[in-house]
Short mmCIF file of C-alpha atoms in Angstrom, two decimals:
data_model
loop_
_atom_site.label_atom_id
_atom_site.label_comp_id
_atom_site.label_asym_id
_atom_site.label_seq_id
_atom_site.Cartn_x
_atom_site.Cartn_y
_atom_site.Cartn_z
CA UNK A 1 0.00 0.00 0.00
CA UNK A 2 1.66 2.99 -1.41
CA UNK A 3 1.58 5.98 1.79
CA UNK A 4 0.34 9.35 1.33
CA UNK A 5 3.91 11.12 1.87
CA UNK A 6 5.41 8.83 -0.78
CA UNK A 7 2.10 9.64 -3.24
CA UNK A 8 1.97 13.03 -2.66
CA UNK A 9 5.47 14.28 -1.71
CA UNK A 10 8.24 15.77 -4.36
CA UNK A 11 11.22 12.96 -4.44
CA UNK A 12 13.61 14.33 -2.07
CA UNK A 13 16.08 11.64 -3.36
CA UNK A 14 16.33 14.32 -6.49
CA UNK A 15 16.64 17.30 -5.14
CA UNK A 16 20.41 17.17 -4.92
CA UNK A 17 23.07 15.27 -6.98
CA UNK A 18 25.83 14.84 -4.97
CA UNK A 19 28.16 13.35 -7.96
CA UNK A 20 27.85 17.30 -9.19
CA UNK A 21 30.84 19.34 -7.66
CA UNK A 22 30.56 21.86 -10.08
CA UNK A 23 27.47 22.58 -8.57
CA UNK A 24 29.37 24.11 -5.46
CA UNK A 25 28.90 23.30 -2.10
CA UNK A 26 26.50 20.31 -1.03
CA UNK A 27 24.46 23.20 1.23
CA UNK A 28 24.07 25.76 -1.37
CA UNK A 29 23.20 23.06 -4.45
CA UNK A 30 20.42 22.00 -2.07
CA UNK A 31 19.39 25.95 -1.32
CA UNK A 32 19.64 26.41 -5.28
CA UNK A 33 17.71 23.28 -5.76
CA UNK A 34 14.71 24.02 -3.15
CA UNK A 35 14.57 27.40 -4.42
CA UNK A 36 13.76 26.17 -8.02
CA UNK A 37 11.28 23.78 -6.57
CA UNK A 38 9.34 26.99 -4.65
CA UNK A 39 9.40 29.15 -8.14
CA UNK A 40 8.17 26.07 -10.35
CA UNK A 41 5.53 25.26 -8.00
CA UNK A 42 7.08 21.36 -6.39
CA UNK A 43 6.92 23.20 -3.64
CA UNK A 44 3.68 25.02 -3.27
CA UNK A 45 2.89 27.85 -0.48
CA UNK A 46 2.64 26.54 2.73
CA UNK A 47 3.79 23.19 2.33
CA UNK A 48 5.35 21.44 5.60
CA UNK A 49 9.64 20.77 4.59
CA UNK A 50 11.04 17.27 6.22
CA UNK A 51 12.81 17.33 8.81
CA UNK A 52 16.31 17.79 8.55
CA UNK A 53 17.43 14.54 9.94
CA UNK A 54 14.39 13.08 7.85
CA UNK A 55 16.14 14.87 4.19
CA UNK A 56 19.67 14.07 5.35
CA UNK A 57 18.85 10.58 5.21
CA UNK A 58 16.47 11.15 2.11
CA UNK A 59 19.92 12.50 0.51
CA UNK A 60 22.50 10.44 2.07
CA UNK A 61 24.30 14.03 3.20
CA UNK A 62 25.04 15.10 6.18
CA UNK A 63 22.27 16.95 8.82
CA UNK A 64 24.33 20.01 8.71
CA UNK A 65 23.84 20.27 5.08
CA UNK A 66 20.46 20.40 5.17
CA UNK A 67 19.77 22.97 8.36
CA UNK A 68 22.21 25.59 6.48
CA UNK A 69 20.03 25.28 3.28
CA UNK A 70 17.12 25.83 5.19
CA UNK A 71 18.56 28.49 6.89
CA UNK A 72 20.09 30.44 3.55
CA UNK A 73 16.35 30.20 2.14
CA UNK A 74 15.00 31.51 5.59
CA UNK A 75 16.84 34.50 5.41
CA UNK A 76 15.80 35.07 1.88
CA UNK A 77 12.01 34.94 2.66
CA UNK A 78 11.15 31.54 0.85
CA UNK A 79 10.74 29.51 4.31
CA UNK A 80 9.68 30.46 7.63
CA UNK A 81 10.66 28.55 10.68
CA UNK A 82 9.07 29.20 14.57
CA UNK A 83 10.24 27.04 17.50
CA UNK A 84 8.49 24.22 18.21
CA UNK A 85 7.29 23.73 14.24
CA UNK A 86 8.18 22.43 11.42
CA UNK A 87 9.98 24.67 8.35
CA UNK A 88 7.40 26.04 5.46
CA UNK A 89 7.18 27.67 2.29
CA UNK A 90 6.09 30.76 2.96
CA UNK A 91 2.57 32.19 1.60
CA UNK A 92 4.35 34.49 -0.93
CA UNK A 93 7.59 32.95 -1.05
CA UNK A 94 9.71 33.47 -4.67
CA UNK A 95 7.91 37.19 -4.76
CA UNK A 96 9.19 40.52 -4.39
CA UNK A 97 8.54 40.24 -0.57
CA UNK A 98 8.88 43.95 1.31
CA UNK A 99 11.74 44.39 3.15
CA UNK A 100 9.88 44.48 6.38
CA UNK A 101 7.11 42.65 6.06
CA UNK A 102 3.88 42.73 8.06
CA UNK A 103 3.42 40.28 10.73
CA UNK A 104 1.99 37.11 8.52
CA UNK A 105 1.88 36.13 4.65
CA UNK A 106 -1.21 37.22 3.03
CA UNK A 107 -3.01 35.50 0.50
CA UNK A 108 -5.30 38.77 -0.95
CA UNK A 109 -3.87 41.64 -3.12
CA UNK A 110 -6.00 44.86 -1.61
CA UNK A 111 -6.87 47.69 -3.84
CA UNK A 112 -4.69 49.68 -0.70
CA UNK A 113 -1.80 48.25 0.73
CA UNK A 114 0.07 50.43 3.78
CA UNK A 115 1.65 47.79 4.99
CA UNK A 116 5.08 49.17 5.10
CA UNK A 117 8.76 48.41 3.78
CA UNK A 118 7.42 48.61 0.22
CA UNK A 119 9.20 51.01 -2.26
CA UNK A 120 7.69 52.79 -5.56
CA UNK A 121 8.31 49.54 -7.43
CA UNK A 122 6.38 52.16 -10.56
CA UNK A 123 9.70 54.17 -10.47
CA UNK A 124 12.02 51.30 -11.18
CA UNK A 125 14.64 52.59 -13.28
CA UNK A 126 14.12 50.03 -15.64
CA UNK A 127 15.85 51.39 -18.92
CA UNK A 128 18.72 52.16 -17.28
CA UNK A 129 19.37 49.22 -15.64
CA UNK A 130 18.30 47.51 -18.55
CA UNK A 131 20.76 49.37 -20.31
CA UNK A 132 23.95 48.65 -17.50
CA UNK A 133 22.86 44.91 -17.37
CA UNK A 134 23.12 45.09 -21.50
CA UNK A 135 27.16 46.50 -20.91
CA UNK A 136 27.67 43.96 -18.15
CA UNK A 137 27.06 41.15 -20.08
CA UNK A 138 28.77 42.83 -23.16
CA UNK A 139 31.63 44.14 -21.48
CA UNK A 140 32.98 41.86 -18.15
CA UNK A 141 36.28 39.77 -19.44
CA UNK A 142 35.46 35.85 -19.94
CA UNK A 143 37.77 35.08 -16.39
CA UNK A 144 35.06 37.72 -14.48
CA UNK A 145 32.51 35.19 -16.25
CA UNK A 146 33.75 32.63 -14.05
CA UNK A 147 33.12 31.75 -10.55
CA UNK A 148 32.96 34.79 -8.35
CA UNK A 149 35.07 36.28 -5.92
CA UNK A 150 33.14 35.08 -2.42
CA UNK A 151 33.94 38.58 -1.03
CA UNK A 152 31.94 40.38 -4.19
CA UNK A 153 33.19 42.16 -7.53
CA UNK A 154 36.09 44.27 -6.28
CA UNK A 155 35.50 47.03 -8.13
CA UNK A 156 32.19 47.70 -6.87
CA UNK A 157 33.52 46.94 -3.63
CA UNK A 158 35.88 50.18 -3.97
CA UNK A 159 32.86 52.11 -5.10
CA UNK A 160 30.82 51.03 -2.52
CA UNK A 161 33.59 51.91 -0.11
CA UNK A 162 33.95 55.42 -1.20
CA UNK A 163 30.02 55.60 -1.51
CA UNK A 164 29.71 54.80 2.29
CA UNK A 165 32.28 57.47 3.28
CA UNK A 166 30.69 60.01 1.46
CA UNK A 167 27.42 59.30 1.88
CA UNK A 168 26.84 57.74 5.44
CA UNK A 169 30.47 58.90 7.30
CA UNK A 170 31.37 55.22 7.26
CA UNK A 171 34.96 54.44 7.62
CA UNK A 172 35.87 51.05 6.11
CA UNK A 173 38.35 49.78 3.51
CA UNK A 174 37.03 47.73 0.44
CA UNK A 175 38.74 44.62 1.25
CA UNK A 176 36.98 44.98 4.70
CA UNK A 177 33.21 45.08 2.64
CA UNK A 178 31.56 41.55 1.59
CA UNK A 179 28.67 41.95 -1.14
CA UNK A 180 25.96 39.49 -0.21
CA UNK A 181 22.36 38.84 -1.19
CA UNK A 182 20.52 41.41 1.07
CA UNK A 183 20.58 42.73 4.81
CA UNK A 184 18.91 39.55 5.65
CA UNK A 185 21.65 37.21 4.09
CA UNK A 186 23.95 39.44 5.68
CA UNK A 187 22.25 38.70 8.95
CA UNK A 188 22.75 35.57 8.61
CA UNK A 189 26.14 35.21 7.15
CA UNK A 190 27.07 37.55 10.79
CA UNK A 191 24.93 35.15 13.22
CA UNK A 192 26.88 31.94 11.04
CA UNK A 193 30.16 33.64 11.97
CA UNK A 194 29.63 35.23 15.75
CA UNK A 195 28.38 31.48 16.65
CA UNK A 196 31.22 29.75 15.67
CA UNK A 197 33.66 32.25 17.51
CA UNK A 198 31.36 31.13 20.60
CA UNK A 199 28.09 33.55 20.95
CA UNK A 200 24.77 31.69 21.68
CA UNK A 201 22.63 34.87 22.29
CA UNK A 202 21.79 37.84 20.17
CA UNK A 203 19.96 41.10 21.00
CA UNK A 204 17.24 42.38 18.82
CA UNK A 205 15.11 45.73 18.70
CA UNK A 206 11.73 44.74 20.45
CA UNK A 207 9.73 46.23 18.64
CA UNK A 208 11.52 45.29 15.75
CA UNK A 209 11.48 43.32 12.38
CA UNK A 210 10.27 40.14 12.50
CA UNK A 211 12.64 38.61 10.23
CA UNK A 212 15.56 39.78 11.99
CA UNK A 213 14.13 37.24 15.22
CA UNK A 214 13.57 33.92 12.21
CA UNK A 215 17.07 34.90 10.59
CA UNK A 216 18.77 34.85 14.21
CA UNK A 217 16.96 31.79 15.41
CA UNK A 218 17.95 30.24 12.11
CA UNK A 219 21.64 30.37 12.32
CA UNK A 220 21.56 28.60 15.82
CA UNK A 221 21.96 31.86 18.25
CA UNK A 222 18.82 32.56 20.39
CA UNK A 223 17.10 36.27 19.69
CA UNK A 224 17.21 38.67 23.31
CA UNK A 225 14.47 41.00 22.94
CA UNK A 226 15.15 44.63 24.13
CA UNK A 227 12.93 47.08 24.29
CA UNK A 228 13.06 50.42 22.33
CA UNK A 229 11.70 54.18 23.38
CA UNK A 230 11.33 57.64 22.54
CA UNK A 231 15.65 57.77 22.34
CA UNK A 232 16.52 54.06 20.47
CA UNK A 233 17.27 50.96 22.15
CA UNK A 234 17.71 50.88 25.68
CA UNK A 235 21.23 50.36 26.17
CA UNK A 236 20.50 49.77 30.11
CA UNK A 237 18.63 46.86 29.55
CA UNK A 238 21.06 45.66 26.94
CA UNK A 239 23.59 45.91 29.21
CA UNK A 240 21.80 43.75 31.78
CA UNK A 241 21.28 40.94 28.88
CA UNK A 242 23.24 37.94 30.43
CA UNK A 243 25.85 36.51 27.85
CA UNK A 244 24.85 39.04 25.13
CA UNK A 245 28.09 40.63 23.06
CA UNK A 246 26.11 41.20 20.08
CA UNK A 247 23.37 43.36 18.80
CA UNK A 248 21.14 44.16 15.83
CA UNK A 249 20.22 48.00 15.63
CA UNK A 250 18.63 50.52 13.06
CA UNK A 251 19.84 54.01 14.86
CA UNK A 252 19.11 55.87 11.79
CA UNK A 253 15.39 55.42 11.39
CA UNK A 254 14.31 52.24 13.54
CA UNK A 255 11.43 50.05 12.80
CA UNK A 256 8.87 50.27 12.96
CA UNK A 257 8.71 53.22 15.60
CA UNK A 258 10.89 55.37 13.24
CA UNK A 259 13.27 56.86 16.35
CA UNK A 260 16.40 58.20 15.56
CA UNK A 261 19.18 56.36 18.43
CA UNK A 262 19.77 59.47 20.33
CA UNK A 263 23.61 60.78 20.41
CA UNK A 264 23.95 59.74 24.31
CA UNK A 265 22.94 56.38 23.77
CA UNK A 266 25.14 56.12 20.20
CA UNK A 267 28.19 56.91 22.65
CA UNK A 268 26.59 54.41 25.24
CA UNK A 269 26.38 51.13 22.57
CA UNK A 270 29.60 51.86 21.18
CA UNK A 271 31.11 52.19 24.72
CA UNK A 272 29.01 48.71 25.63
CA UNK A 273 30.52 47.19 22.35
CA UNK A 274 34.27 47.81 23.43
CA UNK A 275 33.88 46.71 26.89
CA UNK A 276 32.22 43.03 25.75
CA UNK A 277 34.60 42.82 23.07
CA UNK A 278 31.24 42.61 21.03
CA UNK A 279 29.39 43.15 17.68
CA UNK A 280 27.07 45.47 16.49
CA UNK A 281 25.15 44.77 13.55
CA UNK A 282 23.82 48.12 12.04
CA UNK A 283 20.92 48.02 10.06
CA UNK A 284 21.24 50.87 7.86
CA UNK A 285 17.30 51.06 7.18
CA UNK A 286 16.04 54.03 5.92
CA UNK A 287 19.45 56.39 6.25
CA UNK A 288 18.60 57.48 2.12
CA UNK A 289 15.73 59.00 2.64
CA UNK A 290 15.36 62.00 5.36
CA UNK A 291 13.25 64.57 4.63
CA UNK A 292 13.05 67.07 8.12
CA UNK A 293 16.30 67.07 9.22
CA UNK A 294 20.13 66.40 7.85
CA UNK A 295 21.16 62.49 7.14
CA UNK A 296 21.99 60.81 10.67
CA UNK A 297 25.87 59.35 10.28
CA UNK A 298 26.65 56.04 10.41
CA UNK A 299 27.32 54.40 14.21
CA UNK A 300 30.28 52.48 12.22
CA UNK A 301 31.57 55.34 11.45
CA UNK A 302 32.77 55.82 15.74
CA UNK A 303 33.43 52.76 16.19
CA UNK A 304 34.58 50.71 13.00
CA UNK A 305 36.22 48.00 14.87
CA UNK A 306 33.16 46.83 16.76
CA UNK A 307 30.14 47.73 13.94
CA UNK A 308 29.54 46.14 11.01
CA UNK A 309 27.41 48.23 8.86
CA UNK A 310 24.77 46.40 6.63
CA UNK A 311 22.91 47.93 3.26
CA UNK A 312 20.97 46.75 0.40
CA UNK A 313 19.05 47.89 -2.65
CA UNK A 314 15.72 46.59 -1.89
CA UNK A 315 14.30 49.96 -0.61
CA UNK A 316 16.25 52.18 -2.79
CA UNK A 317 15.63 50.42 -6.01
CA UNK A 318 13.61 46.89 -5.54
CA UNK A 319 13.60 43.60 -3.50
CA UNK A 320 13.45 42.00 -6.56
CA UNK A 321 17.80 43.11 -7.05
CA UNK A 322 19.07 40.67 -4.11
CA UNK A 323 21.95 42.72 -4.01
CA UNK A 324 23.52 44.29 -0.40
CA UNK A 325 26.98 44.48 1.24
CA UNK A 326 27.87 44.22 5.11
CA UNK A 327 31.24 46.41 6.17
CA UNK A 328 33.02 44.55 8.58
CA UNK A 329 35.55 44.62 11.12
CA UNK A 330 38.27 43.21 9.34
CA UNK A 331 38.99 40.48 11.86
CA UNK A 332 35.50 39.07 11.13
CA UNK A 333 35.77 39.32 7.02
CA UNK A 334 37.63 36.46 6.12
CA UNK A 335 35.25 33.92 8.44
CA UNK A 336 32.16 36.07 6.20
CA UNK A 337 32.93 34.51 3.04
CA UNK A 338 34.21 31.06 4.57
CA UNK A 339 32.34 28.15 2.62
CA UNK A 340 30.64 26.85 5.85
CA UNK A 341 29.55 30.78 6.88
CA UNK A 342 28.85 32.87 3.75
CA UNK A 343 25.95 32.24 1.12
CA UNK A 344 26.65 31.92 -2.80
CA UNK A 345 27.51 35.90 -4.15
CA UNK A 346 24.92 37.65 -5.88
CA UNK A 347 25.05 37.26 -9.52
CA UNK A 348 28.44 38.78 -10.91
CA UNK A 349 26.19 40.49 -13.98
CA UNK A 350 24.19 41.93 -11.68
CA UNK A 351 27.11 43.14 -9.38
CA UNK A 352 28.90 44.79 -12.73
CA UNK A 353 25.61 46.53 -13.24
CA UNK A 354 24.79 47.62 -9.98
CA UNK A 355 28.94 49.05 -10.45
CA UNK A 356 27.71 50.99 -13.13
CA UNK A 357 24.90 52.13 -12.52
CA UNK A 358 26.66 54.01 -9.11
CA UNK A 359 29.68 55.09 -11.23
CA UNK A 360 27.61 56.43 -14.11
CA UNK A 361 25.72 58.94 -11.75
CA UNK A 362 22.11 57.56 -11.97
CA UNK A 363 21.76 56.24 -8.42
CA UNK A 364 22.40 59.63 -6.70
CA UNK A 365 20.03 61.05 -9.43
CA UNK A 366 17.15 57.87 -8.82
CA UNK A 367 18.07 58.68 -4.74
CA UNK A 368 17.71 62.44 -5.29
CA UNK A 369 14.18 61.58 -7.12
CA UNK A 370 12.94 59.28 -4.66
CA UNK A 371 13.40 61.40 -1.97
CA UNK A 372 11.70 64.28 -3.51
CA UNK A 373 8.83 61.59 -4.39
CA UNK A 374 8.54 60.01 -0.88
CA UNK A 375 8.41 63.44 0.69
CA UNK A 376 5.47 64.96 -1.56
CA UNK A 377 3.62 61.83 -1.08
CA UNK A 378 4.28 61.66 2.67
CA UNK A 379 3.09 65.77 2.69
CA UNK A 380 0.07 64.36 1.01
CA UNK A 381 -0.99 61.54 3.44
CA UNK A 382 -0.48 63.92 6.47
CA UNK A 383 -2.94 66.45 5.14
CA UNK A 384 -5.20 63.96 4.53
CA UNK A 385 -4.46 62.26 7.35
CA UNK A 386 -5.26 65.11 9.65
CA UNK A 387 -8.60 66.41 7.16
CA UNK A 388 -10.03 62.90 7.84
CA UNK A 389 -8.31 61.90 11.83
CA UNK A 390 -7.96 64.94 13.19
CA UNK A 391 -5.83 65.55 16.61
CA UNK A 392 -4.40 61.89 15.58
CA UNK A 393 -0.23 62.73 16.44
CA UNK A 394 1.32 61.27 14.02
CA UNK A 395 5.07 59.61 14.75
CA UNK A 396 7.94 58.41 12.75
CA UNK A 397 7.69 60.49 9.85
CA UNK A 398 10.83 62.20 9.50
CA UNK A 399 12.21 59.16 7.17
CA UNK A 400 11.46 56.19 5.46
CA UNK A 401 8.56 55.30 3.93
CA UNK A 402 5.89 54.87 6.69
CA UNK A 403 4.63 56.68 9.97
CA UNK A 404 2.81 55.63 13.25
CA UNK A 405 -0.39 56.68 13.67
CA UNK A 406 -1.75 56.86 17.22
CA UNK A 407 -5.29 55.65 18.18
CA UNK A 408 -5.71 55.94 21.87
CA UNK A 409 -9.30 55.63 21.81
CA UNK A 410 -9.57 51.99 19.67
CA UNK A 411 -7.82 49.28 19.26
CA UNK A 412 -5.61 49.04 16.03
CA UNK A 413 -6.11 45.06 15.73
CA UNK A 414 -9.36 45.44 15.64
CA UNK A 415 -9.15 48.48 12.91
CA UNK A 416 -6.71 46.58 10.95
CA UNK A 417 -9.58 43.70 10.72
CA UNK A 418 -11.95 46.56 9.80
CA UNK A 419 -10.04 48.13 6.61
CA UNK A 420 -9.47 44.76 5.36
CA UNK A 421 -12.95 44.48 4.85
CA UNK A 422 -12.35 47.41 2.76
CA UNK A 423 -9.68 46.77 0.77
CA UNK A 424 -7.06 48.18 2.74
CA UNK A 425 -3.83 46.35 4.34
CA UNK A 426 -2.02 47.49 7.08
CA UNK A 427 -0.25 46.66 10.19
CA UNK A 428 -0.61 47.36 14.36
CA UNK A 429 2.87 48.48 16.21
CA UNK A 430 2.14 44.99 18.07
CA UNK A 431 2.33 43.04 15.22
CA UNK A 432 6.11 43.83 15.33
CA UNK A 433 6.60 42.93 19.09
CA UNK A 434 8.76 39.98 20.37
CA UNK A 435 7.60 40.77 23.81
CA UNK A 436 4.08 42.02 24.40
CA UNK A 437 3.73 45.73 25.70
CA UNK A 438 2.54 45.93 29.39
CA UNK A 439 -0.98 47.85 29.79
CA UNK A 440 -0.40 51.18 31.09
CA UNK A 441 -0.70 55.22 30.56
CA UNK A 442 1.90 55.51 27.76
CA UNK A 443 1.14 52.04 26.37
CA UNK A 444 1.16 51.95 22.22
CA UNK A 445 -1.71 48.92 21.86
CA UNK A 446 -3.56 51.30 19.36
CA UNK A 447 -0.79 52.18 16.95
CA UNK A 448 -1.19 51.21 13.26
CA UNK A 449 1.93 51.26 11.50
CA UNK A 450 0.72 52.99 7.84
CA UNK A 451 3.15 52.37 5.09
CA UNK A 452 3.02 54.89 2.03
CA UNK A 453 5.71 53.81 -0.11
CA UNK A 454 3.90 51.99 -2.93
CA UNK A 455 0.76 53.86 -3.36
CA UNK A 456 0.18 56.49 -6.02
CA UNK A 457 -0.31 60.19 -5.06
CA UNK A 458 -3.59 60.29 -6.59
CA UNK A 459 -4.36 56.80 -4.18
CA UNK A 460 -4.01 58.43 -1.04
CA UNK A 461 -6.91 60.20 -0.42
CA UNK A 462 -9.00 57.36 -1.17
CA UNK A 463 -6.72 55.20 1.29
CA UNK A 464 -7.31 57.35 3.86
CA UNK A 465 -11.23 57.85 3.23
CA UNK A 466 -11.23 54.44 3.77
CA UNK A 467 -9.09 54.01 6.55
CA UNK A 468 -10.49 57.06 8.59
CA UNK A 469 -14.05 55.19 8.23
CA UNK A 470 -12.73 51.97 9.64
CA UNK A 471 -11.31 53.72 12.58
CA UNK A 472 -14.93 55.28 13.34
CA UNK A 473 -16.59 51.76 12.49
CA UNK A 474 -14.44 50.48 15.50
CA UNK A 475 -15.16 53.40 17.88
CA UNK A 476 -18.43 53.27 17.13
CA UNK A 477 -18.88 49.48 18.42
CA UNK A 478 -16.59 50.64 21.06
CA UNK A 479 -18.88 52.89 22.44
#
């Protein structure tokens, strides 16, 4: 009697060919190969991955080479993982995914989506890209055709050296930078390296981005949650985090709360940092586009031995271009692009565009652009915003692409359940919370988190028509 795994199931038996070492390492040629079963559909949303002792012994490989694969695809946004249950393919896994994503995979497209983290995939520059992919693959020498450098296409990593000094007051050299597939990939690539130099534990922004927690969790170390107010992260409570030496941060516009880390408490995590002999990982979300106020400098930029500094192009061009760098300490870069700790490079085409494309001019034009374009939109939402929810205070607007909105008098789960009725997505602050907030005066329970990135200008009245009757729906069966 045949069972319903073996009827049903993909055969695992073919999902790697171990007699292939062209292919690379056994762990990525099993990544590669699970991410082509995802796209072509073997793999369908949701679906429940074997265990990894149950696949090693499916592939006669080791167990190792399975958990890394699953990790490498967690960090990319194909899987999910939670502890306790098994690994899945996530809802909308092989899609442009935002780079923070709302608290859980949705399987609707609304006619409205705030959710935030999304960019103005419309302004694309997709000529001249086009047109820098087109001299890539005319123009890159048949060796550069070959196997990549682990570490990234140097040249870029020069440019992308003298781009962070200019730009964000880093201070790093190029063979101290590492071009990876995203800030999550560098996540993970950092949490691969810190635990085999001996850390179990990692400290995360609470509130903070949910991937960040998976991505730690999946390279072995266990996520510390600690909390975040009005000045950054709380570098008291960090400091009270037994067997902590590393961090993840976003000091230049965190999220989701959008605080700036406040200069006192810069000094006090780089001052923390040097007395643990530690790491901090600096998200460098959001540090493009300001729009109030002059750009906030890097933290690696006082302390390079102790930060590394990690960027991508998902929010200033698309999170379809899987293309971001980490700047490291340099006693940490060699163990980044070690075969057991770093991921496969990005594509070297896309590395030798992404080169040209900076040294041609057009992404400080597209970044000049986008700012201009986030700010009239974001102009746009607050005036409708407080025509339609008046006295609402409005928070986290200086930057970015999204902004707290504060509803004191309703709860924002229940408003978010509300607008979806309507055909609008968007998020509660406590859908972002590791730890859940204590009730109390200056509690945040009725925050939405309203993302503004991806609509059209001429969209956001109607978003906010619709969202500001949602809100009065819920008071209304409040009262």
């Amino acid at each position: 009697m045949t069972h319903d795994r073996e009827r049903t199931g993909p055969a695992w038996g073919t999902f790697l060919e171990l007699a292939d070492p062209a292919g690379g390492p056994l762990h990525t040629r099993l990544a590669r190969a699970l991410r082509d079963a995802v796209a072509d559909g073997r793999l369908a949303a949701g679906s429940t991955l074997p265990a990894s002792r149950v696949l090693a012994a499916d592939l006669r490989c080791s167990r190792w080479v399975v958990t890394e694969a699953y990790a490498q695809l967690v960090a990319e946004g194909y899987f999910e993982a939670r502890s306790g249950s098994a690994t899945r393919v996530r809802a909308h896994a092989g899609t442009a995914a935002p780079r923070h994503p709302g608290a859980g995979p949705e399987r609707w497209t609304p006619r409205f989506d705030l959710l935030p983290g999304i960019p103005d995939l419309r302004a694309f520059p997709r000529k001249r890209w086009a047109d820098m992919v087109r001299a890539a693959t005319t123009e890159l020498t048949w060796d550069e055709l070959g196997y990549p450098d682990a570490a990234g296409l140097p040249r870029l990593r020069r440019q992308l050296a003298s781009y962070l000094a200019r730009g964000r007051g880093a201070r790093v050299e190029p063979d101290h930078l590492v071009v990876c597939a995203g800030t999550l990939d560098g996540v993970l690539r950092l949490c691969r390296t810190l635990r085999a130099a001996g850390h179990t534990r990692v400290a995360i922004e609470d509130p903070g981005w949910t991937q960040l927690r998976l991505t730690v969790a999946a390279a072995g170390l266990t996520p510390v949650p600690v909390a975040v107010d009005g000045q950054g992260l709380r570098v008291d409570l960090l400091r009270r985090a037994t067997a902590v030496r590393a961090v993840i941060v976003a000091p230049a516009h965190q999220f989701p709360t959008g605080v700036v880390l406040a200069p006192a408490r810069r000094a006090e995590l780089t001052d923390w940092a040097r007395e643990v002999d530690g790491l901090i990982m600096e998200d460098d979300y959001d540090a493009e586009f300001r729009y109030d106020r002059h750009p906030v400098g890097a933290l690696q930029g006082m302390a390079p031995d102790h930060v590394a500094l990690l960027g991508s192009l998902s929010k200033t061009l698309s999170p379809a271009v899987r293309l971001g760098w980490i700047a490291a300490p340099g006693r940490w870069t060699e163990a980044l692009v070690a075969r057991d700790t770093g991921g496969a490079p990005p594509p070297v085409i896309d590395q030798d565009a992404f080169s040209r494309f900076v040294t041609s001019g057009s992404y400080d034009r597209h970044l000049r652009a986008s700012r201009l374009r986030y700010k009239r939109r974001r102009d746009r939402l607050l005036r409708e915003l407080a025509a339609h929810l008046p006295g609402a205070a409005v928070g986290g607007a200086a930057a970015g692409f999204h902004l707290l909105l504060p509803l004191r008098d309703c709860p924002a789960d229940a408003v978010v359940k509300e607008a979806a009725g309507h055909n609008v997505r968007l998020a509660s602050l406590d859908d972002y919370r590791t730890v859940p907030e204590e009730p109390g005066p200056d509690a945040s329970a009725s925050t939405l988190v309203v993302g503004y990135g991806n609509l059209t200008d001429q969209a956001v009245p109607e978003a906010v028509r619709r969202l500001a009757a949602a809100v009065e729906r819920v008071r209304g069966q409040s009262a």
